[in-house]
Coordinates of C-alpha atoms in Angstrom, one line a residue:
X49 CA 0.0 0.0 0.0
X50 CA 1.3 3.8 -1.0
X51 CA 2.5 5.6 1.9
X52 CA 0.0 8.4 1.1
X53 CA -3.0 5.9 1.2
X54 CA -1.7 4.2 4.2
X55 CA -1.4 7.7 6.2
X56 CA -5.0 9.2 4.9
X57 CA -6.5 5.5 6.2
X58 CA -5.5 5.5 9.4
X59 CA -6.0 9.4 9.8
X60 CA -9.5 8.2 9.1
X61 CA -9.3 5.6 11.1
X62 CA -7.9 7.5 14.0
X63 CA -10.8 10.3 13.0
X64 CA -13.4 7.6 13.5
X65 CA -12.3 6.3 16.9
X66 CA -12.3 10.1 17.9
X67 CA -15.6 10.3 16.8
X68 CA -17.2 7.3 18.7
X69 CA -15.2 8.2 22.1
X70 CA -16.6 11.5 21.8
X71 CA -20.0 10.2 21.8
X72 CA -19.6 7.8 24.0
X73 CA -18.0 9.0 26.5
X74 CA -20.1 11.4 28.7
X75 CA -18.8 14.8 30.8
X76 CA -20.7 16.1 33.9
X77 CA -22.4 19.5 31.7
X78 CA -26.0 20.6 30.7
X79 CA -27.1 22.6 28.5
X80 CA -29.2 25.7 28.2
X81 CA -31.1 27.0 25.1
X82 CA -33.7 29.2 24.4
X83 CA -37.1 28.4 25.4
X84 CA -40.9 29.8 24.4
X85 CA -42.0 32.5 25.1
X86 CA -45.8 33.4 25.8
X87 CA -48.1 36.1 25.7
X88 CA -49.4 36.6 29.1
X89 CA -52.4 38.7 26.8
X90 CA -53.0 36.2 24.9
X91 CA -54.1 32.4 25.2
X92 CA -51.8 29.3 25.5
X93 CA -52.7 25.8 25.1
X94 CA -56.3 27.3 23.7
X95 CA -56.8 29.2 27.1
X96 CA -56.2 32.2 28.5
X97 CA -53.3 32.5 30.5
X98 CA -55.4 35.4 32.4
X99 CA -58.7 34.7 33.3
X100 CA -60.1 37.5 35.6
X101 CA -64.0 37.2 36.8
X102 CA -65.7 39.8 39.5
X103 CA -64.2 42.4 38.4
X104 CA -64.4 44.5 34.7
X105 CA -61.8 44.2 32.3
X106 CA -60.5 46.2 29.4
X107 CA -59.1 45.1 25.8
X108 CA -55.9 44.7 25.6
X109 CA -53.2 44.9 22.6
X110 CA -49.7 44.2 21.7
X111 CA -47.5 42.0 23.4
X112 CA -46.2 41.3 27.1
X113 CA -44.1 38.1 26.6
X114 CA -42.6 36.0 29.5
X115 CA -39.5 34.4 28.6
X116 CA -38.2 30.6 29.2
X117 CA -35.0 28.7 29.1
X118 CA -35.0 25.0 27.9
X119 CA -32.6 22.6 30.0
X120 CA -31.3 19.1 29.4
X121 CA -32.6 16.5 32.1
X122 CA -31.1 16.0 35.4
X123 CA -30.7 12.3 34.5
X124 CA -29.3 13.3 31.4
X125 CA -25.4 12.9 30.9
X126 CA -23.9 14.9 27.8
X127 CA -21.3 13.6 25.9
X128 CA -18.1 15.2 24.3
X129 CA -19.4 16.4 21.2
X130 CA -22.7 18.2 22.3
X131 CA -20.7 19.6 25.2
X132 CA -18.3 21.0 22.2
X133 CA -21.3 22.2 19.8
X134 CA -22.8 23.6 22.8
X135 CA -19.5 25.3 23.4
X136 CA -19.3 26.8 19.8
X137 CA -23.0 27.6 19.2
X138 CA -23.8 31.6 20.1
X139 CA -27.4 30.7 20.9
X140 CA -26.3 28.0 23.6
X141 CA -24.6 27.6 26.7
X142 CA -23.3 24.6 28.9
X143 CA -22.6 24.9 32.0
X144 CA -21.3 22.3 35.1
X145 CA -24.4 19.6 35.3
X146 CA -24.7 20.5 39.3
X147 CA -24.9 24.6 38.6
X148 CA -28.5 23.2 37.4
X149 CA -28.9 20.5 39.7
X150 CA -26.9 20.8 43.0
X151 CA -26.6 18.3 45.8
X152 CA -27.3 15.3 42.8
X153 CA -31.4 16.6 43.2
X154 CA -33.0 14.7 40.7
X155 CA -35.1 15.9 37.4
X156 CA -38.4 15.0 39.4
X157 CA -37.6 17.1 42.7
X158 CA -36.0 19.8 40.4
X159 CA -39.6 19.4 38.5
X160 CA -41.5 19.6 42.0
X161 CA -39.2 22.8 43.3
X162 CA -39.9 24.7 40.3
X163 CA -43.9 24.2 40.0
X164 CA -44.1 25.2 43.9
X165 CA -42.1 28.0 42.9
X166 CA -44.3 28.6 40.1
X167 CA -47.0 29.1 42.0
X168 CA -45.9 31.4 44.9
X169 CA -44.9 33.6 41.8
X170 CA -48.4 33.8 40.6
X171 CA -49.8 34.5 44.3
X172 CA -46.9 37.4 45.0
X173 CA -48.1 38.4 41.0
X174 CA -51.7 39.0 41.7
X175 CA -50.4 41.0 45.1
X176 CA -48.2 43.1 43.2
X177 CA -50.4 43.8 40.5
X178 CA -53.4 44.8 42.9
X179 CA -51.2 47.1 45.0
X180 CA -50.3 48.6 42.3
X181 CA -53.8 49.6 41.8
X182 CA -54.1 50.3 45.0
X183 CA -56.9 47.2 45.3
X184 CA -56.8 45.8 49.5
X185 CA -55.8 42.8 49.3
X186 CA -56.3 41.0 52.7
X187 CA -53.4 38.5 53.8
X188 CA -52.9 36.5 57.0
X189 CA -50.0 33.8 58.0
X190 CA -51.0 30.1 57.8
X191 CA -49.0 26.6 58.2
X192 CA -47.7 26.2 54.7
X193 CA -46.6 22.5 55.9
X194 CA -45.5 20.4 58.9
X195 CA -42.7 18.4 59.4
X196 CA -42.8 14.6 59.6
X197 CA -42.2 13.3 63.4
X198 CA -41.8 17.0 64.8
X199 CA -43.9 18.3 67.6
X200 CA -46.2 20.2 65.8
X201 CA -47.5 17.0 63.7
X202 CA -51.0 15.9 63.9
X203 CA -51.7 19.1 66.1
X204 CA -51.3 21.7 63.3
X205 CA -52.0 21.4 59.9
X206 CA -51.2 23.2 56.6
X207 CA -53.8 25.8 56.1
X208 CA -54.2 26.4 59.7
X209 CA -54.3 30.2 60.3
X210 CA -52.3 31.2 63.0
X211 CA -53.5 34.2 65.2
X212 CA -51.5 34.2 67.7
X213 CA -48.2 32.6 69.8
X214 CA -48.6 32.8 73.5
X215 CA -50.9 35.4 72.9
X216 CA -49.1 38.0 70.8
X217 CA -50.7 38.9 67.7
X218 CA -48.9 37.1 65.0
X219 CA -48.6 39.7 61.4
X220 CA -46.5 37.8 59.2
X221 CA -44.8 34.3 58.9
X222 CA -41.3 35.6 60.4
X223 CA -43.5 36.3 63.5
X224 CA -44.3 32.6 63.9
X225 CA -40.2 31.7 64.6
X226 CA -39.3 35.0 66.6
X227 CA -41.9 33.6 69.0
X228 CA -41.2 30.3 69.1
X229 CA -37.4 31.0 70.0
X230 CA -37.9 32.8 72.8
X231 CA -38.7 29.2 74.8
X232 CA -36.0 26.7 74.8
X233 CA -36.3 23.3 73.8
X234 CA -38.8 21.4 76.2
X235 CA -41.0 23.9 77.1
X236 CA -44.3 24.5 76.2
X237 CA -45.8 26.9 73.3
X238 CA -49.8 27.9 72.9
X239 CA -51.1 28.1 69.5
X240 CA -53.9 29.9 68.8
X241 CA -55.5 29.1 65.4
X242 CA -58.7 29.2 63.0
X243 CA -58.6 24.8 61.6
X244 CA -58.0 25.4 57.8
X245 CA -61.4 23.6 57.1
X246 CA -63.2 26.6 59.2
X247 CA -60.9 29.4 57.6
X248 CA -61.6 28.1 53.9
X249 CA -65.5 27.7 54.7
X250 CA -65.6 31.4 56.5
X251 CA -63.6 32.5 53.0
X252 CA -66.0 30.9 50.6
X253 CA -68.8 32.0 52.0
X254 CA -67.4 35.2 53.0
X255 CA -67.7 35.7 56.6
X256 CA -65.7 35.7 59.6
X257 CA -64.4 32.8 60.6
X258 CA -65.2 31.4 64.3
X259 CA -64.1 28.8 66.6
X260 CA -60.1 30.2 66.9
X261 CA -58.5 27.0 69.0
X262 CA -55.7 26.9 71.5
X263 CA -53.3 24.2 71.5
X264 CA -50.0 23.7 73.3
X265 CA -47.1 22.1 71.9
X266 CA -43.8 21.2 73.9
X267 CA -40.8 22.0 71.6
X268 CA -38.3 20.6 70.3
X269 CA -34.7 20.7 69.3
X270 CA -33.3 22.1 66.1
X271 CA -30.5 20.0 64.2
X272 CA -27.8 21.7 65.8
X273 CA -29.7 21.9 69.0
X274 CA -29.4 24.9 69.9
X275 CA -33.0 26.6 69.7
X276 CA -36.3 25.7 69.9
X277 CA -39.1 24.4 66.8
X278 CA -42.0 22.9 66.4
X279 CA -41.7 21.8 63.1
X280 CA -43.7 23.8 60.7
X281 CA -43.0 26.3 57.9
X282 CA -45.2 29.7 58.2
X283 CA -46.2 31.4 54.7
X284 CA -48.6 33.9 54.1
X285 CA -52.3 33.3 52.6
X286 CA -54.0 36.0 50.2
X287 CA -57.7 36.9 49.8
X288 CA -58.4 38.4 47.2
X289 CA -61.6 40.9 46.3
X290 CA -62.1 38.4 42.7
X291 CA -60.6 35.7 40.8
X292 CA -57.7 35.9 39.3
X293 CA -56.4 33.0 37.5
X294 CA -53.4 31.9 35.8
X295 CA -53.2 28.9 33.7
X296 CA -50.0 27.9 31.8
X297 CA -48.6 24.4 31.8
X298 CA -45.3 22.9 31.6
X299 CA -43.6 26.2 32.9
X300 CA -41.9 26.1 36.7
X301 CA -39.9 28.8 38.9
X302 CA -40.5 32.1 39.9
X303 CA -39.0 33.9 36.8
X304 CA -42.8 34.9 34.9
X305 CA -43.5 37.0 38.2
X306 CA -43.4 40.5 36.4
X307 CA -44.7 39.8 33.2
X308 CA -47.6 38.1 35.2
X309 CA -48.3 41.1 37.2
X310 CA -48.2 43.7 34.4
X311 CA -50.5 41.5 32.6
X312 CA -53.0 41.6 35.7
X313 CA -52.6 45.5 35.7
X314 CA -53.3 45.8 31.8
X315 CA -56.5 43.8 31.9
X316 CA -57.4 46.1 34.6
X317 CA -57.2 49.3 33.4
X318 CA -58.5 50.8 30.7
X319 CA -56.3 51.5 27.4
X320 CA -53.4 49.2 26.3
X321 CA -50.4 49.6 28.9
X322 CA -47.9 48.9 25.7
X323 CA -49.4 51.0 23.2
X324 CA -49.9 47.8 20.5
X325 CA -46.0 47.1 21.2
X326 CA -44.1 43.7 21.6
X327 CA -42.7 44.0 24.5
X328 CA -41.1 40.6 27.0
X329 CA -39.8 40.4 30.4
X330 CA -38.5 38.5 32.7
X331 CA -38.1 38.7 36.8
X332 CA -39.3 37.7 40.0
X333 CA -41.2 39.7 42.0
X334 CA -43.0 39.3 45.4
X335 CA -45.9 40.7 47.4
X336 CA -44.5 44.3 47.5
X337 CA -43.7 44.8 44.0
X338 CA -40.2 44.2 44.1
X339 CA -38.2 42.8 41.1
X340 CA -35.7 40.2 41.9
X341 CA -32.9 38.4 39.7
X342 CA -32.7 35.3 37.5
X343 CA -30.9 32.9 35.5
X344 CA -30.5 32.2 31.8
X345 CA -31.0 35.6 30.9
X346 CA -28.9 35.4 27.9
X347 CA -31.0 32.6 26.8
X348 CA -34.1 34.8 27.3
X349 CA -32.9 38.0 25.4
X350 CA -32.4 35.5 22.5
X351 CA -35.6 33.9 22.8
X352 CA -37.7 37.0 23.0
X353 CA -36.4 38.4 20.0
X354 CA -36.6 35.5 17.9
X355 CA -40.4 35.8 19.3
X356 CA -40.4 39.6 17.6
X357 CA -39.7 41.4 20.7
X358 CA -38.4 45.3 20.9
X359 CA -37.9 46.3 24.5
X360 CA -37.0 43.6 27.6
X361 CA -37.5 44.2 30.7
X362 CA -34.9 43.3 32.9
X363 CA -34.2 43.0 36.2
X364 CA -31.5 45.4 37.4
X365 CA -29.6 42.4 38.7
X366 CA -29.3 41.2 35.5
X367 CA -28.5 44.3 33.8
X368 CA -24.9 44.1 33.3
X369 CA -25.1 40.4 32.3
X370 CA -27.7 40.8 30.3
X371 CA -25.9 43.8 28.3
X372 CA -22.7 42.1 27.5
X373 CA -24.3 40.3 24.3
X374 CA -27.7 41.9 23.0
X375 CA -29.6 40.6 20.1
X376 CA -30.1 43.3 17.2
X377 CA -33.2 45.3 17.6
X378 CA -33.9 44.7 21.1
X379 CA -34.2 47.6 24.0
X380 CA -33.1 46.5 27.4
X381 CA -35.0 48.1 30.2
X382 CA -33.8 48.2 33.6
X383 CA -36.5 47.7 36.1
X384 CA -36.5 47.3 39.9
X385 CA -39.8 47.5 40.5
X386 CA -43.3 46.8 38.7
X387 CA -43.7 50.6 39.1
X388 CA -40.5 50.7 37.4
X389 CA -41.8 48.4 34.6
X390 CA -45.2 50.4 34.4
X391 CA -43.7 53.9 34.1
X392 CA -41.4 52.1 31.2
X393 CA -44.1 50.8 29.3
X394 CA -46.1 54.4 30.1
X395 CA -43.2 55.8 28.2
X396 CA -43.1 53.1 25.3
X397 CA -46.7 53.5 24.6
X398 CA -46.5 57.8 24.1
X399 CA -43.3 57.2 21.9
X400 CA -40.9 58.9 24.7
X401 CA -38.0 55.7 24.5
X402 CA -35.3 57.9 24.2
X403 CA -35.5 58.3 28.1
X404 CA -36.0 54.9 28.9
X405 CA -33.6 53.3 31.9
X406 CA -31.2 51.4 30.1
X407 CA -28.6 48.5 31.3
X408 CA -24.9 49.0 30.6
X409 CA -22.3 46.6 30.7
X410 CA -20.4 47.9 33.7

């Protein structure tokens, strides 16, 4: 055989054996692409993703997209040459397998995380949105859960409303520990609390509830021992004035907060809050408004305008990220706040974007 054929056979050879170790052997990444993005105007799965009843609405117009990023599986191990595509492609990014999934969590308590975290986002997203307004909305602090084998188990219950801790007036969830921490472990704690089954009749029916219980609980240790619990998580429980729902499957974490909210405030009032524009979002935000950080916004900013989007609002966390690399014909906003975001999209729809906040790299 010709030295020139013998050397272009086993470069091919060599090529070939490169090519199934790369597939076959795997490297401890994910990878992150963009995901959808839906119109919280609009309808999704043939519904609307804002359903509002008891209360008038207005037409709405133009766009206020929420953004998603698209993950590989927990259980899902990618090999050397998607890691290296990943890598090279703009519109990707792979990162360390436990940045997405620490402590080895699995895809179906990842899963489970994100859709209870989905749903506090659309609670603290109705609360925003109608103190915005400036609509009451009533709140008071319940058991969210109870620990298995604590003290407090099969004597509290999640949904119980808790009025009170040895008597003092308990205002919000934090309340709940301050009191509990002032015994030490052993001694008893008094309880006095509305049975969920009596606070969710008194709701629906809307009265006051009755029959507020005392109970006493002896406390017990924390892990390290050094304070004492009873082994429940307090959280806060809205009532709102009418429905508001949001429907949108196969979406988890906190992330469509904002866009949720602003969509709430735009059915609401009258006129279109973007003036007809496409505008997307992303950001947390809880009860008082405030906007919070999140991840893949890269991801997002590519997704959005794919989608057709012009302006983003982004969380000011974010900002300098999020301005390192921006998509052609997209406007960053920098918001804090959903006042922020409203004042913004005020702007956008009377044509006055030259003096819109904008993120800078630095």
């Amino acid at each position: 055989m010709p030295r020139r054929t013998a050397t272009m056979l086993a470069s091919t050879l060599v090529l070939i054996a490169l090519l199934c170790a790369g597939v076959l052997i795997k490297v401890p990444y994910s990878e992150m692409s963009p995901g959808p993005t839906v119109n919280t105007l609009g309808d999704a799965g043939g519904e609307p993703v804002l359903r509002i009843s008891g209360r008038k609405t207005y037409a709405t117009s133009g766009n206020l997209n929420m953004t998603t990023v698209r993950v590989t599986g927990a259980d899902y191990n990618m090999n050397i040459v998607e890691a290296v595509y990943g890598w090279l492609a703009h519109d990707n990014i792979v990162v360390p397998h436990d940045t997405l999934y620490p402590d080895g969590k699995t895809e179906e308590q990842s899963t489970q995380e994100n859709a209870e975290e989905f749903s506090q986002s659309q609670e603290s997203a109705k609360v925003a949105a109608l103190k915005e307004l400036g609509i009451p909305v009533s709140s008071r602090t319940i058991v969210s859960s109870v620990l298995k084998d604590s003290p407090a188990e099969g004597t509290l219950h999640a949904g119980d409303v808790i009025e009170a801790v040895d008597g003092s007036p308990v205002k919000a969830p934090e309340d709940v520990a301050k009191l509990v921490t002032k015994h030490k472990p052993g001694q008893d704690v008094v309880f006095t609390i509305i049975p969920a089954k009596e606070a969710k009749a008194a709701e629906k029916a809307g009265r006051k509830p009755e029959g507020a219980e005392k109970t006493t609980i002896t406390t017990g240790k924390s892990d390290k021992g050094d304070r004492a619990i009873v082994g429940i998580q307090a959280g806060t429980d809205h009532t709102f004035p009418f429905t508001v729902d949001i429907k949108l499957a196969d979406v988890g974490g906190p992330s469509a907060g904002l866009m949720f909210s602003l969509g709430i405030v735009d059915k609401l009032t009258p006129g279109p809050l973007t003036g007809g524009k496409f505008v997307a979002g992303t950001g947390t935000i809880d009860d008082a408004g405030k906007v919070g950080p999140i991840g893949g916004i890269q991801m997002k900013l590519v997704g959005a305008r794919q989608a057709g989007a012009r302006y983003f609002l982004t969380p000011d966390d974010n900002c300098a990220t999020a301005a390192s690399d921006v998509p052609d014909g997209l406007t960053l906003i920098r918001v804090k706040t959903i006042d922020d975001a409203k004042k913004s999209l005020d702007k956008i729809r009377a044509g006055k974007t030259t003096g819109l906040p904008s993120c800078s790299a630095s």
